[in-house]
PDB file of C-alpha atoms in Angstrom:
ATOM      1  CA  UNK L   1      39.154  49.796-155.344  1.00 87.00           C
ATOM      2  CA  UNK L   2      38.174  47.724-151.925  1.00 88.00           C
ATOM      3  CA  UNK L   3      37.272  51.175-150.161  1.00 91.00           C
ATOM      4  CA  UNK L   4      35.249  52.326-152.600  1.00 94.00           C
ATOM      5  CA  UNK L   5      33.643  48.990-153.388  1.00 96.00           C
ATOM      6  CA  UNK L   6      32.656  48.877-149.409  1.00 95.00           C
ATOM      7  CA  UNK L   7      31.142  52.486-149.191  1.00 96.00           C
ATOM      8  CA  UNK L   8      29.218  51.672-152.975  1.00 97.00           C
ATOM      9  CA  UNK L   9      27.592  48.518-150.911  1.00 96.00           C
ATOM     10  CA  UNK L  10      26.896  50.157-147.533  1.00 96.00           C
ATOM     11  CA  UNK L  11      25.000  52.758-149.753  1.00 96.00           C
ATOM     12  CA  UNK L  12      22.969  49.934-151.415  1.00 95.00           C
ATOM     13  CA  UNK L  13      22.157  48.454-148.289  1.00 94.00           C
ATOM     14  CA  UNK L  14      20.863  52.365-147.086  1.00 95.00           C
ATOM     15  CA  UNK L  15      18.836  52.516-150.481  1.00 94.00           C
ATOM     16  CA  UNK L  16      17.408  48.829-150.067  1.00 93.00           C
ATOM     17  CA  UNK L  17      16.307  49.947-146.715  1.00 92.00           C
ATOM     18  CA  UNK L  18      14.348  52.994-147.756  1.00 90.00           C
ATOM     19  CA  UNK L  19      16.732  55.315-147.188  1.00 91.00           C
ATOM     20  CA  UNK L  20      16.381  57.083-150.657  1.00 91.00           C
ATOM     21  CA  UNK L  21      12.266  57.098-150.189  1.00 92.00           C
ATOM     22  CA  UNK L  22      12.593  58.948-146.681  1.00 91.00           C
ATOM     23  CA  UNK L  23      14.194  61.601-148.435  1.00 91.00           C
ATOM     24  CA  UNK L  24      10.917  63.250-148.695  1.00 91.00           C
ATOM     25  CA  UNK L  25      10.308  65.715-145.631  1.00 93.00           C
ATOM     26  CA  UNK L  26      12.984  67.516-143.533  1.00 94.00           C
ATOM     27  CA  UNK L  27      12.393  65.471-140.402  1.00 95.00           C
ATOM     28  CA  UNK L  28      12.667  61.578-142.639  1.00 94.00           C
ATOM     29  CA  UNK L  29      15.015  63.377-144.880  1.00 96.00           C
ATOM     30  CA  UNK L  30      17.107  64.580-141.707  1.00 96.00           C
ATOM     31  CA  UNK L  31      16.935  61.094-140.189  1.00 95.00           C
ATOM     32  CA  UNK L  32      17.665  59.547-143.445  1.00 95.00           C
ATOM     33  CA  UNK L  33      20.845  60.937-144.187  1.00 96.00           C
ATOM     34  CA  UNK L  34      21.539  60.857-140.389  1.00 96.00           C
ATOM     35  CA  UNK L  35      21.577  57.078-140.985  1.00 94.00           C
ATOM     36  CA  UNK L  36      23.520  57.092-144.190  1.00 96.00           C
ATOM     37  CA  UNK L  37      26.268  59.183-142.383  1.00 97.00           C
ATOM     38  CA  UNK L  38      26.601  57.135-139.404  1.00 96.00           C
ATOM     39  CA  UNK L  39      27.037  53.842-141.618  1.00 95.00           C
ATOM     40  CA  UNK L  40      29.842  55.623-144.082  1.00 97.00           C
ATOM     41  CA  UNK L  41      31.179  57.131-140.934  1.00 96.00           C
ATOM     42  CA  UNK L  42      31.187  53.327-139.706  1.00 95.00           C
ATOM     43  CA  UNK L  43      32.495  51.774-142.961  1.00 96.00           C
ATOM     44  CA  UNK L  44      35.368  54.331-143.091  1.00 96.00           C
ATOM     45  CA  UNK L  45      36.444  53.577-139.485  1.00 95.00           C
ATOM     46  CA  UNK L  46      36.619  49.950-139.947  1.00 95.00           C
ATOM     47  CA  UNK L  47      38.480  50.654-143.631  1.00 95.00           C
ATOM     48  CA  UNK L  48      40.728  52.735-141.446  1.00 94.00           C
ATOM     49  CA  UNK L  49      41.562  49.986-138.851  1.00 94.00           C
ATOM     50  CA  UNK L  50      42.565  47.710-141.853  1.00 94.00           C
ATOM     51  CA  UNK L  51      44.715  50.457-143.531  1.00 94.00           C
ATOM     52  CA  UNK L  52      46.697  50.023-140.568  1.00 92.00           C
ATOM     53  CA  UNK L  53      46.811  46.629-139.675  1.00 93.00           C
ATOM     54  CA  UNK L  54      49.666  45.576-141.810  1.00 92.00           C
ATOM     55  CA  UNK L  55      48.164  43.178-144.076  1.00 94.00           C
ATOM     56  CA  UNK L  56      51.564  41.966-145.755  1.00 94.00           C
ATOM     57  CA  UNK L  57      49.920  41.889-149.315  1.00 92.00           C
ATOM     58  CA  UNK L  58      48.446  45.807-148.348  1.00 91.00           C
ATOM     59  CA  UNK L  59      51.771  47.096-147.423  1.00 92.00           C
ATOM     60  CA  UNK L  60      53.809  45.760-150.211  1.00 93.00           C
ATOM     61  CA  UNK L  61      51.794  47.006-152.770  1.00 91.00           C
ATOM     62  CA  UNK L  62      51.044  50.444-151.254  1.00 92.00           C
ATOM     63  CA  UNK L  63      53.852  51.177-148.685  1.00 93.00           C
ATOM     64  CA  UNK L  64      53.569  52.191-145.071  1.00 91.00           C
ATOM     65  CA  UNK L  65      53.676  55.931-145.854  1.00 93.00           C
ATOM     66  CA  UNK L  66      50.908  55.837-148.456  1.00 94.00           C
ATOM     67  CA  UNK L  67      48.858  53.534-146.114  1.00 93.00           C
ATOM     68  CA  UNK L  68      49.261  56.000-142.864  1.00 92.00           C
ATOM     69  CA  UNK L  69      48.594  59.133-145.392  1.00 93.00           C
ATOM     70  CA  UNK L  70      45.183  57.378-146.528  1.00 93.00           C
ATOM     71  CA  UNK L  71      44.697  56.533-143.132  1.00 93.00           C
ATOM     72  CA  UNK L  72      44.645  60.054-141.956  1.00 92.00           C
ATOM     73  CA  UNK L  73      42.598  60.809-144.908  1.00 94.00           C
ATOM     74  CA  UNK L  74      39.922  58.399-144.254  1.00 95.00           C
ATOM     75  CA  UNK L  75      40.192  59.081-140.368  1.00 94.00           C
ATOM     76  CA  UNK L  76      39.008  62.413-140.825  1.00 95.00           C
ATOM     77  CA  UNK L  77      36.477  61.782-143.003  1.00 96.00           C
ATOM     78  CA  UNK L  78      35.197  59.000-140.727  1.00 96.00           C
ATOM     79  CA  UNK L  79      34.843  61.567-137.937  1.00 96.00           C
ATOM     80  CA  UNK L  80      33.396  64.389-139.770  1.00 97.00           C
ATOM     81  CA  UNK L  81      30.687  61.874-141.106  1.00 97.00           C
ATOM     82  CA  UNK L  82      30.210  60.906-137.401  1.00 97.00           C
ATOM     83  CA  UNK L  83      29.405  64.565-136.160  1.00 97.00           C
ATOM     84  CA  UNK L  84      27.155  64.677-139.536  1.00 98.00           C
ATOM     85  CA  UNK L  85      25.560  61.528-137.922  1.00 97.00           C
ATOM     86  CA  UNK L  86      24.974  62.837-134.402  1.00 97.00           C
ATOM     87  CA  UNK L  87      23.505  66.128-135.587  1.00 98.00           C
ATOM     88  CA  UNK L  88      21.349  65.215-138.405  1.00 97.00           C
ATOM     89  CA  UNK L  89      19.765  62.225-136.275  1.00 96.00           C
ATOM     90  CA  UNK L  90      19.270  64.078-133.248  1.00 97.00           C
ATOM     91  CA  UNK L  91      17.579  67.322-135.056  1.00 97.00           C
ATOM     92  CA  UNK L  92      15.659  64.620-137.304  1.00 97.00           C
ATOM     93  CA  UNK L  93      14.241  62.928-134.513  1.00 96.00           C
ATOM     94  CA  UNK L  94      13.563  66.192-132.593  1.00 97.00           C
ATOM     95  CA  UNK L  95      11.654  67.388-135.889  1.00 96.00           C
ATOM     96  CA  UNK L  96       9.780  64.125-136.137  1.00 95.00           C
ATOM     97  CA  UNK L  97       8.141  64.557-132.022  1.00 94.00           C
ATOM     98  CA  UNK L  98       8.564  68.132-132.235  1.00 94.00           C
ATOM     99  CA  UNK L  99      10.745  68.651-128.930  1.00 95.00           C
ATOM    100  CA  UNK L 100      13.693  70.674-128.454  1.00 95.00           C
ATOM    101  CA  UNK L 101      16.960  69.664-129.906  1.00 96.00           C
ATOM    102  CA  UNK L 102      18.789  69.342-126.312  1.00 96.00           C
ATOM    103  CA  UNK L 103      15.803  67.404-125.023  1.00 96.00           C
ATOM    104  CA  UNK L 104      16.418  65.072-127.999  1.00 97.00           C
ATOM    105  CA  UNK L 105      19.589  64.859-127.172  1.00 97.00           C
ATOM    106  CA  UNK L 106      18.919  63.621-123.872  1.00 96.00           C
ATOM    107  CA  UNK L 107      16.599  61.359-124.747  1.00 95.00           C
ATOM    108  CA  UNK L 108      18.347  59.250-127.141  1.00 94.00           C
ATOM    109  CA  UNK L 109      21.063  59.134-124.606  1.00 94.00           C
ATOM    110  CA  UNK L 110      19.267  57.622-122.000  1.00 94.00           C
ATOM    111  CA  UNK L 111      16.688  55.866-123.362  1.00 93.00           C
ATOM    112  CA  UNK L 112      17.637  54.485-126.687  1.00 92.00           C
ATOM    113  CA  UNK L 113      19.469  51.052-126.355  1.00 90.00           C
ATOM    114  CA  UNK L 114      23.327  51.217-126.755  1.00 92.00           C
ATOM    115  CA  UNK L 115      23.188  55.075-127.056  1.00 95.00           C
ATOM    116  CA  UNK L 116      25.766  55.909-123.681  1.00 95.00           C
ATOM    117  CA  UNK L 117      28.217  53.243-125.302  1.00 95.00           C
ATOM    118  CA  UNK L 118      28.040  54.831-128.656  1.00 96.00           C
ATOM    119  CA  UNK L 119      28.433  58.601-127.067  1.00 96.00           C
ATOM    120  CA  UNK L 120      31.625  57.021-125.144  1.00 96.00           C
ATOM    121  CA  UNK L 121      32.640  55.688-128.430  1.00 96.00           C
ATOM    122  CA  UNK L 122      31.766  59.009-130.069  1.00 96.00           C
ATOM    123  CA  UNK L 123      34.149  60.898-127.462  1.00 96.00           C
ATOM    124  CA  UNK L 124      37.044  58.557-127.996  1.00 96.00           C
ATOM    125  CA  UNK L 125      37.162  58.558-131.291  1.00 96.00           C
ATOM    126  CA  UNK L 126      36.848  62.702-131.406  1.00 95.00           C
ATOM    127  CA  UNK L 127      39.950  62.448-128.621  1.00 95.00           C
ATOM    128  CA  UNK L 128      42.027  60.327-131.064  1.00 94.00           C
ATOM    129  CA  UNK L 129      41.160  62.823-134.038  1.00 94.00           C
ATOM    130  CA  UNK L 130      41.863  65.792-131.735  1.00 94.00           C
ATOM    131  CA  UNK L 131      45.446  64.370-131.311  1.00 92.00           C
ATOM    132  CA  UNK L 132      46.076  63.679-134.611  1.00 90.00           C
ATOM    133  CA  UNK L 133      45.797  67.117-135.978  1.00 90.00           C
ATOM    134  CA  UNK L 134      49.206  68.404-136.442  1.00 87.00           C
ATOM    135  CA  UNK L 135      49.046  70.838-133.916  1.00 87.00           C
ATOM    136  CA  UNK L 136      47.966  68.851-131.013  1.00 87.00           C
ATOM    137  CA  UNK L 137      50.470  65.763-132.338  1.00 84.00           C
ATOM    138  CA  UNK L 138      53.601  68.276-132.707  1.00 86.00           C
ATOM    139  CA  UNK L 139      52.588  69.023-128.380  1.00 89.00           C
ATOM    140  CA  UNK L 140      52.876  65.385-127.864  1.00 88.00           C
ATOM    141  CA  UNK L 141      55.469  62.641-127.439  1.00 90.00           C
ATOM    142  CA  UNK L 142      55.025  59.739-129.662  1.00 87.00           C
ATOM    143  CA  UNK L 143      54.494  57.184-127.343  1.00 91.00           C
ATOM    144  CA  UNK L 144      51.945  59.384-125.489  1.00 89.00           C
ATOM    145  CA  UNK L 145      49.988  60.033-128.943  1.00 89.00           C
ATOM    146  CA  UNK L 146      50.058  56.383-129.634  1.00 87.00           C
ATOM    147  CA  UNK L 147      49.034  55.545-126.344  1.00 88.00           C
ATOM    148  CA  UNK L 148      46.287  57.714-127.058  1.00 88.00           C
ATOM    149  CA  UNK L 149      45.201  56.286-130.463  1.00 88.00           C
ATOM    150  CA  UNK L 150      44.807  53.020-129.053  1.00 90.00           C
ATOM    151  CA  UNK L 151      41.277  54.366-127.769  1.00 92.00           C
ATOM    152  CA  UNK L 152      40.285  53.839-131.259  1.00 91.00           C
ATOM    153  CA  UNK L 153      40.135  50.461-130.709  1.00 93.00           C
ATOM    154  CA  UNK L 154      37.834  50.495-127.786  1.00 94.00           C
ATOM    155  CA  UNK L 155      35.689  53.219-129.860  1.00 93.00           C
ATOM    156  CA  UNK L 156      35.377  51.113-132.390  1.00 93.00           C
ATOM    157  CA  UNK L 157      34.181  48.252-129.915  1.00 93.00           C
ATOM    158  CA  UNK L 158      32.123  50.598-128.136  1.00 95.00           C
ATOM    159  CA  UNK L 159      30.039  51.303-131.120  1.00 93.00           C
ATOM    160  CA  UNK L 160      29.247  47.957-131.790  1.00 93.00           C
ATOM    161  CA  UNK L 161      26.202  47.586-129.383  1.00 93.00           C
ATOM    162  CA  UNK L 162      24.648  50.735-130.682  1.00 92.00           C
ATOM    163  CA  UNK L 163      24.681  49.175-134.069  1.00 89.00           C
ATOM    164  CA  UNK L 164      23.262  46.103-133.473  1.00 89.00           C
ATOM    165  CA  UNK L 165      20.651  47.288-130.986  1.00 90.00           C
ATOM    166  CA  UNK L 166      19.760  50.659-132.618  1.00 85.00           C
ATOM    167  CA  UNK L 167      20.798  50.380-135.923  1.00 81.00           C
ATOM    168  CA  UNK L 168      17.592  49.344-138.243  1.00 82.00           C
ATOM    169  CA  UNK L 169      20.262  49.402-141.366  1.00 88.00           C
ATOM    170  CA  UNK L 170      22.453  46.741-139.596  1.00 86.00           C
ATOM    171  CA  UNK L 171      19.460  44.311-138.996  1.00 85.00           C
ATOM    172  CA  UNK L 172      17.238  45.332-141.802  1.00 86.00           C
ATOM    173  CA  UNK L 173      18.311  41.923-143.770  1.00 90.00           C
ATOM    174  CA  UNK L 174      20.329  38.944-143.618  1.00 92.00           C
ATOM    175  CA  UNK L 175      22.859  40.487-146.325  1.00 93.00           C
ATOM    176  CA  UNK L 176      23.157  43.845-144.319  1.00 93.00           C
ATOM    177  CA  UNK L 177      23.959  41.094-141.076  1.00 93.00           C
ATOM    178  CA  UNK L 178      26.392  39.389-143.165  1.00 94.00           C
ATOM    179  CA  UNK L 179      28.073  42.254-144.284  1.00 95.00           C
ATOM    180  CA  UNK L 180      28.409  44.349-141.358  1.00 95.00           C
ATOM    181  CA  UNK L 181      29.606  41.237-139.169  1.00 95.00           C
ATOM    182  CA  UNK L 182      32.292  40.319-142.125  1.00 95.00           C
ATOM    183  CA  UNK L 183      33.550  43.700-141.993  1.00 95.00           C
ATOM    184  CA  UNK L 184      34.045  43.668-138.447  1.00 95.00           C
ATOM    185  CA  UNK L 185      35.540  39.925-138.275  1.00 95.00           C
ATOM    186  CA  UNK L 186      37.812  41.262-140.858  1.00 96.00           C
ATOM    187  CA  UNK L 187      39.413  44.011-139.123  1.00 95.00           C
ATOM    188  CA  UNK L 188      39.420  42.439-135.656  1.00 95.00           C
ATOM    189  CA  UNK L 189      41.126  39.046-137.363  1.00 95.00           C
ATOM    190  CA  UNK L 190      43.518  41.610-139.310  1.00 95.00           C
ATOM    191  CA  UNK L 191      44.347  43.002-135.962  1.00 93.00           C
ATOM    192  CA  UNK L 192      45.323  39.651-133.862  1.00 94.00           C
ATOM    193  CA  UNK L 193      46.969  38.194-136.742  1.00 95.00           C
ATOM    194  CA  UNK L 194      49.308  41.292-137.965  1.00 93.00           C
ATOM    195  CA  UNK L 195      49.122  43.806-135.868  1.00 83.00           C
TER     196      UNK L 195
END
């Protein structure tokens, strides 16, 4: 219930920041859809962290095996939404200013605040997802897989500057800012307390 409530809050914050109104044209629609997919990816990434944070009441209710199954499902959903975010934002911006998609990707990477860190975060999170696929995981020793999996925490941390500096939805209202910082705080607090 809390996961679904969190998703509803994220969508409501996107709507309150004009997300639906910006779906009227191709370029603005792609950009707005990209914002939503990025917000949902970040939300699910933090939920994924919470699922494995070993929160005692959550473990007692669901059990570690069920939490691991949900963690996997939420994780792959988050990575898929992250890929959609990158593609739609880049293509939407390129259509807005009528430039080549690759030129736009380069401009986003080097000219927008926090984007190099966000790119590193995406690579790390993608690596964790790739090594979590059954075929790749079967080839890795558990210790190696677990060490690589810890890079997800670094990926989450590296994504924060992008969200704060470039994410209009992160800062568009005091409610949005409070929600996102609270979610990050709960995730970090849970990891530090129980993990």
